[in-house]
Amino acid sequence: MLLIRLGLLKVLFASFCSAVTKLLGIKGVFYKIVGQEVSGLDGFYGDVWEEYSKFGIELPANPSKVCDEIKDKLGISMMIVDANDFGQEILGKSYDIKLDDDTLKGIIRDNPAGQEQELTPLVLIRQFKQP
């Protein structure tokens, strides 16, 4: 799938650059070159769900549109993120969320969904109101 979408030359170039920069102590170059479509690929959970052992889960094609549809249909403000223990990326957010991406990243900086076998697809974030 990766080769089909990106092309062999781009994958080889990203692999070469990654190998060279790792020698210099720089990480993540492969994913910067291949882009968010690949870095956001999730899944391959064969040890948890056999049916996902050979399949990845792709990012939504238009994350903000998905968030807007959920807001309109269910009344739930939401954002779609790609978060792990190394960083957070805001992929989309519903139109009513006025906080900037840096503030939103700060809210999820501790990766509330976890990075182990939690596989938590949803995280509820609410503003704490003092009595």
Tab-separated table of N, CA and C in Angstrom, residues 63-80 94-96 122:
chain	number	residue	atom	x	y	z
A	63	PRO	N	-10.733	15.323	7.810
A	63	PRO	CA	-11.045	15.251	9.242
A	63	PRO	C	-11.931	16.383	9.753
A	64	SER	N	-11.718	17.599	9.281
A	64	SER	CA	-12.560	18.710	9.755
A	64	SER	C	-14.003	18.527	9.313
A	65	LYS	N	-14.216	18.021	8.127
A	65	LYS	CA	-15.576	17.764	7.641
A	65	LYS	C	-16.262	16.704	8.504
A	66	VAL	N	-15.515	15.665	8.875
A	66	VAL	CA	-16.059	14.627	9.750
A	66	VAL	C	-16.457	15.253	11.094
A	67	CYS	N	-15.593	16.093	11.638
A	67	CYS	CA	-15.892	16.759	12.913
A	67	CYS	C	-17.130	17.642	12.795
A	68	ASP	N	-17.235	18.388	11.693
A	68	ASP	CA	-18.398	19.258	11.487
A	68	ASP	C	-19.684	18.455	11.373
A	69	GLU	N	-19.644	17.335	10.679
A	69	GLU	CA	-20.839	16.489	10.535
A	69	GLU	C	-21.288	15.938	11.883
A	70	ILE	N	-20.334	15.520	12.702
A	70	ILE	CA	-20.684	15.006	14.035
A	70	ILE	C	-21.263	16.132	14.891
A	71	LYS	N	-20.684	17.318	14.791
A	71	LYS	CA	-21.208	18.469	15.534
A	71	LYS	C	-22.645	18.765	15.106
A	72	ASP	N	-22.890	18.771	13.805
A	72	ASP	CA	-24.233	19.082	13.297
A	72	ASP	C	-25.252	18.006	13.654
A	73	LYS	N	-24.868	16.743	13.572
A	73	LYS	CA	-25.817	15.648	13.784
A	73	LYS	C	-26.006	15.288	15.253
A	74	LEU	N	-24.938	15.393	16.046
A	74	LEU	CA	-25.014	14.953	17.447
A	74	LEU	C	-24.852	16.081	18.458
A	75	GLY	N	-24.436	17.256	17.978
A	75	GLY	CA	-24.240	18.377	18.891
A	75	GLY	C	-22.985	18.263	19.735
A	76	ILE	N	-22.041	17.448	19.301
A	76	ILE	CA	-20.812	17.224	20.068
A	76	ILE	C	-19.648	17.929	19.374
A	77	SER	N	-19.023	18.853	20.074
A	77	SER	CA	-17.810	19.484	19.554
A	77	SER	C	-16.695	18.460	19.622
A	78	MET	N	-15.895	18.403	18.569
A	78	MET	CA	-14.857	17.375	18.594
A	78	MET	C	-13.670	17.753	17.745
A	79	MET	N	-12.602	17.005	17.967
A	79	MET	CA	-11.417	17.116	17.136
A	79	MET	C	-10.885	15.714	16.869
A	80	ILE	N	-10.217	15.559	15.757
A	80	ILE	CA	-9.556	14.303	15.418
A	80	ILE	C	-8.067	14.577	15.489
A	94	SER	N	-14.058	20.586	14.900
A	94	SER	CA	-15.349	21.126	14.494
A	94	SER	C	-15.289	22.653	14.487
A	95	TYR	N	-16.128	23.235	13.662
A	95	TYR	CA	-16.124	24.675	13.400
A	95	TYR	C	-16.326	25.530	14.637
A	96	ASP	N	-16.922	24.968	15.685
A	96	ASP	CA	-17.222	25.766	16.873
A	96	ASP	C	-16.067	25.828	17.869
A	122	LEU	N	-11.790	7.108	21.776
A	122	LEU	CA	-12.400	8.390	22.122
A	122	LEU	C	-11.917	8.849	23.485
